[in-house]
Amino acid sequence: MPEHTKIYLRIGNVALAAAALVSATALLVLVGWGLGSEVLKSGVPGLVAMNPLTAVLFLCSAVALAISTTSSTSRGRQQVSAGLSLFVVLAGFVALGDYLSLWSLHIDRALFTESLGDNRMAPNTALQFVLLGTALLLMDLRLSWFRGVNEALMLAVLVGATMSLVGYSYGARHLYGIGVHIPMALNSAALFELMALGLICARLDRSMFAVLASPDGGGVMARRLLPAALLIPLVLGFIRLIGQRAEWYDTEFGAALMVVVTIVLLVSAILITAASLNRSDAERRQTLDALRSSEKRFRFLADSMPQMIWTAAPNGDLEYYNQRWYDYTGMTFEQAKGWGWQPVLHPNDLQRCIDVWTNALRTGEPFQMELRLKRADGTHRWHLARGLPERSSNGTVVRWVGTCTDVDDQKRAGEQIRELNDELEHRIEERTAELVQVNRDLTQKNQENEMFVYSVSHDLRSPLVSLQGFSRELGSVSVELHQLLSGDSATGEPKQRALDLIDGDMRQSIRFIQSATLRLSTIIDALLRLSRVGRVEYSPRTLDVNQLLARLVESLAGELYDRSATIRIADLPACHGDATAIEQLFANLIGNSLKYVDPQRAGVIEIGALSLPHSANGSDTISMRTYFVKDNGLGIPVACHEKIFQAFQRAHPELAPGEGMGLTIVKRIVERHGGQIWLESAEGQGSTFFVTLPADPLCDDVPSSTGHPAQKGLRHDNRTDGHPVGGRR
Amino acid sequence: MTTEPMVILLAEDDEGHALLIKKNIARAGIVNQIVHVTDGQQALDYIRREGQFTGRTASGPLLVVLDINMPRLDGVEVLTRVKADESTAKIPVIMLTTTDDPREIERCYESGCSVYITKPVEYDAFVDAVKRLGLLLQVVQLPSEGKV
């Protein structure tokens, strides 16, 4: 509990104690009147007794005071207290009126009339009651006007009572009695003193005596010195009087002595008080200095931090910014205080910021958010804004304290990292797809190679069997010949037999050996040629296919004539590739068509291009052109469509010479250009070979698109008839 | 079991090989008739008595010796077709070819060939193989060619 509240409580208790004491004494007086006890009636026997009415009024006052002190908010009790106070005022006034010859009511003689004698309420007593009653009435009124009056009244009562008491102690009748009237009784004076004290204590904070209750230096000092200030003059005066009455010294000496002692005591008191006050002042100044330097330290800290710091009132009004804020935003305090910081926010963040801030103010919860603040030069930078509530000891928010930290660099870095990450992922995806593709290609190539090696070794074995076999035959023939010729007579039957052998078996064997050797040689040549097709460097350029074909057809003129075949060439788009290779490609295809002309009809060979919009080949964006060579020859059975592209495969070996390499070479060339080749044919219905080659990159014209890319597509999988063999996929 | 002599149908496109086989079969003591065709289609025609062999009179039991690599219809095709047709399924088929690829061998047996023989380049082995074939043929029992 704060210091001054404790003191006030203690002082409130004093008021109650005073009230209790007064009531008790008043009751005792009344009992005294009842019993006829002088002691009870006048305290000190021989002195004037307290009037019964006076006792009653004291009782009422004490009760009123007690009520006011303890329960100042209950209306019922307040009314009782007011009623009692009013009664006191009126009674006093009436009693006074008697003395002023306003009327002759003698209410002070109403009680204990028989034993009163000539005891009456003294006029000053009556006056005191008027003042006291009024003071009690006005005690709780809050108007400052009344407060001044109240203070005056309390002082008057206090002074009056004190005067009476001092008068009694010094024997100065005029202090406690007015003229010839009955004087105030001693116990009355004492009780008035107590009442005045009680009254002052009851409402200490409202009078000038409030300083007495202050816990600060002044209050302590006042509380210490006041009793001395009251008692010492009293005692000194008394000593002086006694001395004088006992004729130890005369008036002048007495007066002088008293004055001197008073001066000494007062000066001592002043010096002591001054020293004490100086000490406490010095302490205060030290504390103030420490506070100031602490504040300077804080300010320096706040201003030198790289972050912006702000504080705000509980209602959200910004009250303080550190120097960093001003430096960054370029605003002044006048502009930025209260809610004036809003222009500094990025328009996209403003509403969110206000929402979060007002929500925090309402809930008292710490908050944190990222927002953009505008620098004095106009650029926006990301900041992390944080706010914390500062609470008092009973939990209410007294202040908001917050920071704004520049996180722009980190945020941008974070974004960059994210972007880079995304890009990296994207690239990885692409690469993976590429790798998957390459893997597939390699696997396929591998398989093809394996098959190739297998078929070649198989084809090589065949002539070798013949070679071996007939060499052996030759061997056995020569043995037989030797036998025949080494006989006795090499004439007649053995000679004939020998000749037969030579002409027959020998010649036959030699023939087969020769043809087998030739076959081997052919195969090896073909292999070499195939390998060259794979190895030779290409010099790709834009090729005018029409021109190329025209030359080719010219060179084939003789064979065309022999076979009575015709060639029709459509207007073909240019392509991009190696001139020699492409020529060879078409030469082989045309050559095949010529070889396998159907004897039942005139051979017609058509060369054209498919009018498709160029489409992507796999993941590339190179556009391809599709050419075809179509004939109406013998056709190729569907079962052989895959086989014919393999080395040494021949569909109709009996019709024309060749080792079955032509299509293998064509396929290899097509593959090296990144294209595909496939076939549509059936036995007896002619054949159409389709090849795709890279389009001329400079040539943009897409022939009118009538076909669907999905149909005779350039894709491996969308095949309805014929199969693409090989190619990039 | 019939008294009619066995006929050997040899389907082999390489003339040299055919000659070597015929010679060595003869040396092995087989004197049966050997019919030589040079492609699969002809072989089928003979067996079925179609094409150029239409109206062939069925003779004794038929034994087919097939090379695999032949134009028009390869050996395996012939084998498959022969075995697919009920009337010809019983005819024993011997594959005689240069290939020794186990997959190929597997395929032929699966398709129903009776025997698979590899033509070795090493001539002695070759001769030996044919001789043994011949000996086998001497003792083998064959179903008759079937109802005409």
Short mmCIF file of N, CA, C and O in Angstrom, two decimals, chain B residues 10-95:
data_model
loop_
_atom_site.label_atom_id
_atom_site.label_comp_id
_atom_site.label_asym_id
_atom_site.label_seq_id
_atom_site.Cartn_x
_atom_site.Cartn_y
_atom_site.Cartn_z
N LEU B 10 14.32 -80.89 -98.67
CA LEU B 10 15.38 -80.01 -98.18
C LEU B 10 15.08 -78.58 -98.64
O LEU B 10 15.05 -78.30 -99.83
N ALA B 11 14.82 -77.69 -97.70
CA ALA B 11 14.58 -76.28 -98.04
C ALA B 11 15.81 -75.48 -97.67
O ALA B 11 16.07 -75.26 -96.49
N GLU B 12 16.57 -75.09 -98.65
CA GLU B 12 17.84 -74.40 -98.39
C GLU B 12 18.11 -73.48 -99.57
O GLU B 12 18.13 -73.93 -100.71
N ASP B 13 18.27 -72.17 -99.26
CA ASP B 13 18.41 -71.24 -100.39
C ASP B 13 19.84 -71.17 -100.89
O ASP B 13 20.08 -70.76 -102.02
N ASP B 14 20.79 -71.50 -100.06
CA ASP B 14 22.18 -71.42 -100.49
C ASP B 14 22.54 -72.69 -101.27
O ASP B 14 22.49 -73.81 -100.73
N GLU B 15 22.89 -72.51 -102.50
CA GLU B 15 23.20 -73.67 -103.35
C GLU B 15 24.35 -74.49 -102.80
O GLU B 15 24.30 -75.71 -102.78
N GLY B 16 25.37 -73.76 -102.38
CA GLY B 16 26.56 -74.44 -101.87
C GLY B 16 26.21 -75.33 -100.70
O GLY B 16 26.58 -76.50 -100.64
N HIS B 17 25.46 -74.76 -99.75
CA HIS B 17 25.08 -75.54 -98.57
C HIS B 17 24.29 -76.76 -98.99
O HIS B 17 24.50 -77.87 -98.48
N ALA B 18 23.33 -76.53 -99.90
CA ALA B 18 22.48 -77.65 -100.33
C ALA B 18 23.33 -78.80 -100.90
O ALA B 18 23.11 -79.97 -100.56
N LEU B 19 24.27 -78.41 -101.70
CA LEU B 19 25.13 -79.43 -102.31
C LEU B 19 25.92 -80.19 -101.27
O LEU B 19 25.98 -81.42 -101.29
N LEU B 20 26.48 -79.46 -100.32
CA LEU B 20 27.27 -80.11 -99.27
C LEU B 20 26.41 -81.07 -98.47
O LEU B 20 26.82 -82.20 -98.16
N ILE B 21 25.19 -80.63 -98.18
CA ILE B 21 24.30 -81.49 -97.40
C ILE B 21 23.98 -82.76 -98.18
O ILE B 21 24.06 -83.88 -97.66
N LYS B 22 23.62 -82.55 -99.45
CA LYS B 22 23.24 -83.72 -100.26
C LYS B 22 24.40 -84.70 -100.34
O LYS B 22 24.23 -85.91 -100.13
N LYS B 23 25.58 -84.20 -100.61
CA LYS B 23 26.75 -85.07 -100.72
C LYS B 23 26.94 -85.91 -99.48
O LYS B 23 27.17 -87.11 -99.54
N ASN B 24 26.83 -85.21 -98.35
CA ASN B 24 27.15 -85.91 -97.11
C ASN B 24 26.05 -86.84 -96.67
O ASN B 24 26.30 -87.85 -96.03
N ILE B 25 24.85 -86.53 -97.00
CA ILE B 25 23.77 -87.47 -96.71
C ILE B 25 24.01 -88.75 -97.50
O ILE B 25 23.86 -89.87 -96.99
N ALA B 26 24.41 -88.52 -98.74
CA ALA B 26 24.70 -89.69 -99.59
C ALA B 26 25.85 -90.50 -99.00
O ALA B 26 25.78 -91.74 -98.91
N ARG B 27 26.88 -89.79 -98.60
CA ARG B 27 28.02 -90.51 -98.00
C ARG B 27 27.64 -91.26 -96.74
O ARG B 27 28.25 -92.26 -96.39
N ALA B 28 26.64 -90.75 -96.09
CA ALA B 28 26.20 -91.43 -94.88
C ALA B 28 25.41 -92.68 -95.20
O ALA B 28 24.95 -93.39 -94.32
N GLY B 29 25.15 -92.88 -96.43
CA GLY B 29 24.47 -94.10 -96.81
C GLY B 29 22.99 -93.93 -97.06
O GLY B 29 22.26 -94.91 -97.26
N ILE B 30 22.53 -92.71 -97.03
CA ILE B 30 21.09 -92.51 -97.30
C ILE B 30 20.92 -92.38 -98.79
O ILE B 30 21.56 -91.54 -99.42
N VAL B 31 20.09 -93.18 -99.32
CA VAL B 31 19.89 -93.12 -100.77
C VAL B 31 18.50 -92.64 -101.14
O VAL B 31 18.11 -92.64 -102.29
N ASN B 32 17.77 -92.18 -100.10
CA ASN B 32 16.41 -91.74 -100.38
C ASN B 32 16.40 -90.51 -101.27
O ASN B 32 17.39 -89.78 -101.36
N GLN B 33 15.23 -90.32 -101.82
CA GLN B 33 15.08 -89.14 -102.69
C GLN B 33 15.16 -87.86 -101.86
O GLN B 33 14.53 -87.76 -100.79
N ILE B 34 15.89 -86.95 -102.39
CA ILE B 34 15.98 -85.62 -101.74
C ILE B 34 15.39 -84.60 -102.68
O ILE B 34 15.84 -84.42 -103.81
N VAL B 35 14.32 -83.94 -102.21
CA VAL B 35 13.71 -82.87 -103.00
C VAL B 35 14.27 -81.54 -102.46
O VAL B 35 14.18 -81.25 -101.26
N HIS B 36 14.83 -80.76 -103.35
CA HIS B 36 15.48 -79.51 -102.92
C HIS B 36 14.65 -78.32 -103.38
O HIS B 36 14.40 -78.14 -104.56
N VAL B 37 14.19 -77.49 -102.44
CA VAL B 37 13.53 -76.22 -102.79
C VAL B 37 14.37 -75.07 -102.20
O VAL B 37 15.11 -75.28 -101.24
N THR B 38 14.19 -73.92 -102.81
CA THR B 38 15.09 -72.82 -102.41
C THR B 38 14.42 -71.71 -101.61
O THR B 38 15.06 -70.69 -101.29
N ASP B 39 13.13 -71.84 -101.31
CA ASP B 39 12.56 -70.87 -100.38
C ASP B 39 11.38 -71.46 -99.64
O ASP B 39 10.91 -72.56 -99.99
N GLY B 40 10.95 -70.79 -98.62
CA GLY B 40 9.94 -71.31 -97.74
C GLY B 40 8.61 -71.54 -98.42
O GLY B 40 7.91 -72.51 -98.14
N GLN B 41 8.28 -70.65 -99.31
CA GLN B 41 7.00 -70.79 -99.99
C GLN B 41 6.94 -72.08 -100.79
O GLN B 41 5.96 -72.83 -100.74
N GLN B 42 8.02 -72.35 -101.51
CA GLN B 42 8.08 -73.59 -102.29
C GLN B 42 7.96 -74.80 -101.38
O GLN B 42 7.29 -75.77 -101.70
N ALA B 43 8.62 -74.70 -100.24
CA ALA B 43 8.57 -75.82 -99.29
C ALA B 43 7.14 -76.10 -98.88
O ALA B 43 6.65 -77.24 -98.89
N LEU B 44 6.46 -75.01 -98.51
CA LEU B 44 5.06 -75.17 -98.11
C LEU B 44 4.23 -75.76 -99.24
O LEU B 44 3.41 -76.65 -99.05
N ASP B 45 4.50 -75.21 -100.41
CA ASP B 45 3.74 -75.69 -101.58
C ASP B 45 3.90 -77.20 -101.75
O ASP B 45 2.93 -77.91 -102.03
N TYR B 46 5.16 -77.62 -101.59
CA TYR B 46 5.40 -79.06 -101.76
C TYR B 46 4.63 -79.86 -100.74
O TYR B 46 3.96 -80.82 -101.03
N ILE B 47 4.73 -79.41 -99.48
CA ILE B 47 4.11 -80.18 -98.40
C ILE B 47 2.61 -80.24 -98.62
O ILE B 47 1.96 -81.27 -98.44
N ARG B 48 2.08 -79.13 -99.02
CA ARG B 48 0.63 -79.09 -99.18
C ARG B 48 0.18 -79.53 -100.57
O ARG B 48 -1.00 -79.53 -100.87
N ARG B 49 1.09 -79.76 -101.34
CA ARG B 49 0.82 -80.12 -102.73
C ARG B 49 0.06 -79.00 -103.39
O ARG B 49 -0.99 -79.17 -103.98
N GLU B 50 0.62 -77.81 -103.26
CA GLU B 50 0.00 -76.64 -103.89
C GLU B 50 1.00 -76.00 -104.82
O GLU B 50 2.11 -76.47 -104.97
N GLY B 51 0.59 -74.90 -105.38
CA GLY B 51 1.48 -74.11 -106.24
C GLY B 51 2.04 -74.97 -107.36
O GLY B 51 1.32 -75.69 -108.07
N GLN B 52 3.36 -74.92 -107.47
CA GLN B 52 3.98 -75.68 -108.57
C GLN B 52 3.94 -77.18 -108.32
O GLN B 52 4.26 -77.95 -109.21
N PHE B 53 3.59 -77.57 -107.09
CA PHE B 53 3.58 -79.01 -106.80
C PHE B 53 2.17 -79.56 -106.74
O PHE B 53 1.93 -80.61 -106.17
N THR B 54 1.27 -78.79 -107.28
CA THR B 54 -0.12 -79.28 -107.26
C THR B 54 -0.23 -80.59 -108.01
O THR B 54 0.33 -80.73 -109.11
N GLY B 55 -0.88 -81.51 -107.42
CA GLY B 55 -1.07 -82.79 -108.09
C GLY B 55 0.08 -83.77 -107.90
O GLY B 55 0.10 -84.82 -108.53
N ARG B 56 0.95 -83.41 -106.98
CA ARG B 56 2.03 -84.38 -106.68
C ARG B 56 1.41 -85.59 -106.01
O ARG B 56 0.58 -85.48 -105.11
N THR B 57 1.88 -86.71 -106.41
CA THR B 57 1.35 -87.92 -105.77
C THR B 57 2.07 -88.13 -104.45
O THR B 57 3.28 -88.04 -104.38
N ALA B 58 1.28 -88.42 -103.46
CA ALA B 58 1.90 -88.65 -102.15
C ALA B 58 2.70 -89.92 -102.17
O ALA B 58 2.21 -90.96 -102.57
N SER B 59 3.91 -89.78 -101.74
CA SER B 59 4.74 -90.99 -101.72
C SER B 59 4.93 -91.42 -100.28
O SER B 59 4.05 -91.26 -99.45
N GLY B 60 6.05 -91.88 -99.99
CA GLY B 60 6.29 -92.38 -98.64
C GLY B 60 6.30 -91.24 -97.63
O GLY B 60 5.95 -90.10 -97.93
N PRO B 61 6.72 -91.61 -96.44
CA PRO B 61 6.73 -90.59 -95.38
C PRO B 61 7.67 -89.42 -95.75
O PRO B 61 8.65 -89.60 -96.44
N LEU B 62 7.29 -88.29 -95.26
CA LEU B 62 8.02 -87.08 -95.64
C LEU B 62 8.82 -86.60 -94.44
O LEU B 62 8.35 -86.62 -93.30
N LEU B 63 10.02 -86.22 -94.73
CA LEU B 63 10.86 -85.62 -93.69
C LEU B 63 11.28 -84.24 -94.20
O LEU B 63 11.75 -84.13 -95.32
N VAL B 64 11.11 -83.25 -93.37
CA VAL B 64 11.44 -81.89 -93.83
C VAL B 64 12.70 -81.40 -93.12
O VAL B 64 12.79 -81.49 -91.89
N VAL B 65 13.65 -80.95 -93.92
CA VAL B 65 14.86 -80.34 -93.35
C VAL B 65 14.86 -78.87 -93.78
O VAL B 65 14.86 -78.58 -94.97
N LEU B 66 14.83 -77.98 -92.80
CA LEU B 66 14.63 -76.55 -93.10
C LEU B 66 15.82 -75.70 -92.69
O LEU B 66 16.37 -75.86 -91.60
N ASP B 67 16.19 -74.82 -93.59
CA ASP B 67 17.07 -73.74 -93.18
C ASP B 67 16.16 -72.61 -92.68
O ASP B 67 15.02 -72.50 -93.13
N ILE B 68 16.65 -71.80 -91.81
CA ILE B 68 15.78 -70.73 -91.28
C ILE B 68 15.77 -69.52 -92.19
O ILE B 68 14.72 -69.02 -92.57
N ASN B 69 16.97 -69.08 -92.62
CA ASN B 69 17.04 -67.84 -93.41
C ASN B 69 16.75 -68.12 -94.86
O ASN B 69 17.63 -68.50 -95.62
N MET B 70 15.51 -67.93 -95.22
CA MET B 70 15.15 -68.10 -96.62
C MET B 70 14.31 -66.93 -97.06
O MET B 70 13.61 -66.34 -96.22
N PRO B 71 14.35 -66.59 -98.31
CA PRO B 71 13.51 -65.49 -98.77
C PRO B 71 12.04 -65.90 -98.79
O PRO B 71 11.71 -67.07 -98.67
N ARG B 72 11.22 -64.92 -98.92
CA ARG B 72 9.76 -65.09 -99.02
C ARG B 72 9.19 -65.62 -97.71
O ARG B 72 8.49 -64.94 -97.00
N LEU B 73 9.48 -66.84 -97.37
CA LEU B 73 8.97 -67.40 -96.12
C LEU B 73 10.16 -68.02 -95.41
O LEU B 73 10.82 -68.86 -95.98
N ASP B 74 10.42 -67.59 -94.21
CA ASP B 74 11.59 -68.17 -93.57
C ASP B 74 11.23 -69.49 -92.89
O ASP B 74 10.06 -69.88 -92.80
N GLY B 75 12.23 -70.19 -92.42
CA GLY B 75 12.08 -71.54 -91.90
C GLY B 75 11.08 -71.62 -90.77
O GLY B 75 10.26 -72.53 -90.69
N VAL B 76 11.15 -70.65 -89.89
CA VAL B 76 10.27 -70.70 -88.73
C VAL B 76 8.82 -70.56 -89.16
O VAL B 76 7.93 -71.24 -88.65
N GLU B 77 8.58 -69.70 -90.14
CA GLU B 77 7.22 -69.54 -90.66
C GLU B 77 6.70 -70.85 -91.20
O GLU B 77 5.58 -71.26 -90.91
N VAL B 78 7.57 -71.48 -91.97
CA VAL B 78 7.17 -72.76 -92.57
C VAL B 78 6.83 -73.75 -91.47
O VAL B 78 5.80 -74.41 -91.50
N LEU B 79 7.70 -73.81 -90.51
CA LEU B 79 7.50 -74.73 -89.39
C LEU B 79 6.15 -74.48 -88.73
O LEU B 79 5.36 -75.41 -88.51
N THR B 80 5.94 -73.21 -88.42
CA THR B 80 4.70 -72.86 -87.73
C THR B 80 3.48 -73.30 -88.53
O THR B 80 2.54 -73.92 -88.02
N ARG B 81 3.53 -73.00 -89.82
CA ARG B 81 2.36 -73.30 -90.64
C ARG B 81 2.14 -74.80 -90.78
O ARG B 81 1.02 -75.28 -90.77
N VAL B 82 3.24 -75.46 -90.91
CA VAL B 82 3.12 -76.93 -91.05
C VAL B 82 2.50 -77.52 -89.80
O VAL B 82 1.59 -78.37 -89.86
N LYS B 83 2.99 -77.06 -88.70
CA LYS B 83 2.48 -77.62 -87.44
C LYS B 83 1.07 -77.16 -87.12
O LYS B 83 0.34 -77.79 -86.38
N ALA B 84 0.70 -76.01 -87.70
CA ALA B 84 -0.65 -75.51 -87.43
C ALA B 84 -1.72 -76.29 -88.18
O ALA B 84 -2.84 -76.43 -87.72
N ASP B 85 -1.34 -76.77 -89.29
CA ASP B 85 -2.31 -77.50 -90.12
C ASP B 85 -2.39 -78.95 -89.66
O ASP B 85 -1.39 -79.66 -89.63
N GLU B 86 -3.55 -79.36 -89.29
CA GLU B 86 -3.72 -80.74 -88.76
C GLU B 86 -3.22 -81.83 -89.70
O GLU B 86 -2.61 -82.80 -89.28
N SER B 87 -3.49 -81.59 -90.95
CA SER B 87 -3.14 -82.65 -91.89
C SER B 87 -1.64 -82.78 -92.09
O SER B 87 -1.16 -83.81 -92.56
N THR B 88 -0.90 -81.74 -91.73
CA THR B 88 0.56 -81.83 -91.93
C THR B 88 1.32 -81.81 -90.62
O THR B 88 2.54 -81.89 -90.61
N ALA B 89 0.58 -81.65 -89.52
CA ALA B 89 1.27 -81.45 -88.24
C ALA B 89 2.17 -82.59 -87.84
O ALA B 89 3.13 -82.40 -87.11
N LYS B 90 1.91 -83.75 -88.33
CA LYS B 90 2.70 -84.89 -87.86
C LYS B 90 4.04 -85.01 -88.53
O LYS B 90 4.89 -85.76 -88.09
N ILE B 91 4.21 -84.25 -89.59
CA ILE B 91 5.45 -84.40 -90.37
C ILE B 91 6.63 -83.92 -89.53
O ILE B 91 6.61 -82.80 -89.02
N PRO B 92 7.63 -84.78 -89.38
CA PRO B 92 8.79 -84.34 -88.59
C PRO B 92 9.58 -83.28 -89.34
O PRO B 92 9.79 -83.38 -90.54
N VAL B 93 9.99 -82.26 -88.57
CA VAL B 93 10.73 -81.15 -89.17
C VAL B 93 12.06 -81.02 -88.47
O VAL B 93 12.13 -81.01 -87.24
N ILE B 94 13.08 -80.97 -89.28
CA ILE B 94 14.42 -80.79 -88.72
C ILE B 94 14.93 -79.43 -89.16
O ILE B 94 14.96 -79.14 -90.36
N MET B 95 15.34 -78.60 -88.16
CA MET B 95 15.92 -77.29 -88.49
C MET B 95 17.41 -77.48 -88.62
O MET B 95 18.06 -78.01 -87.72
#
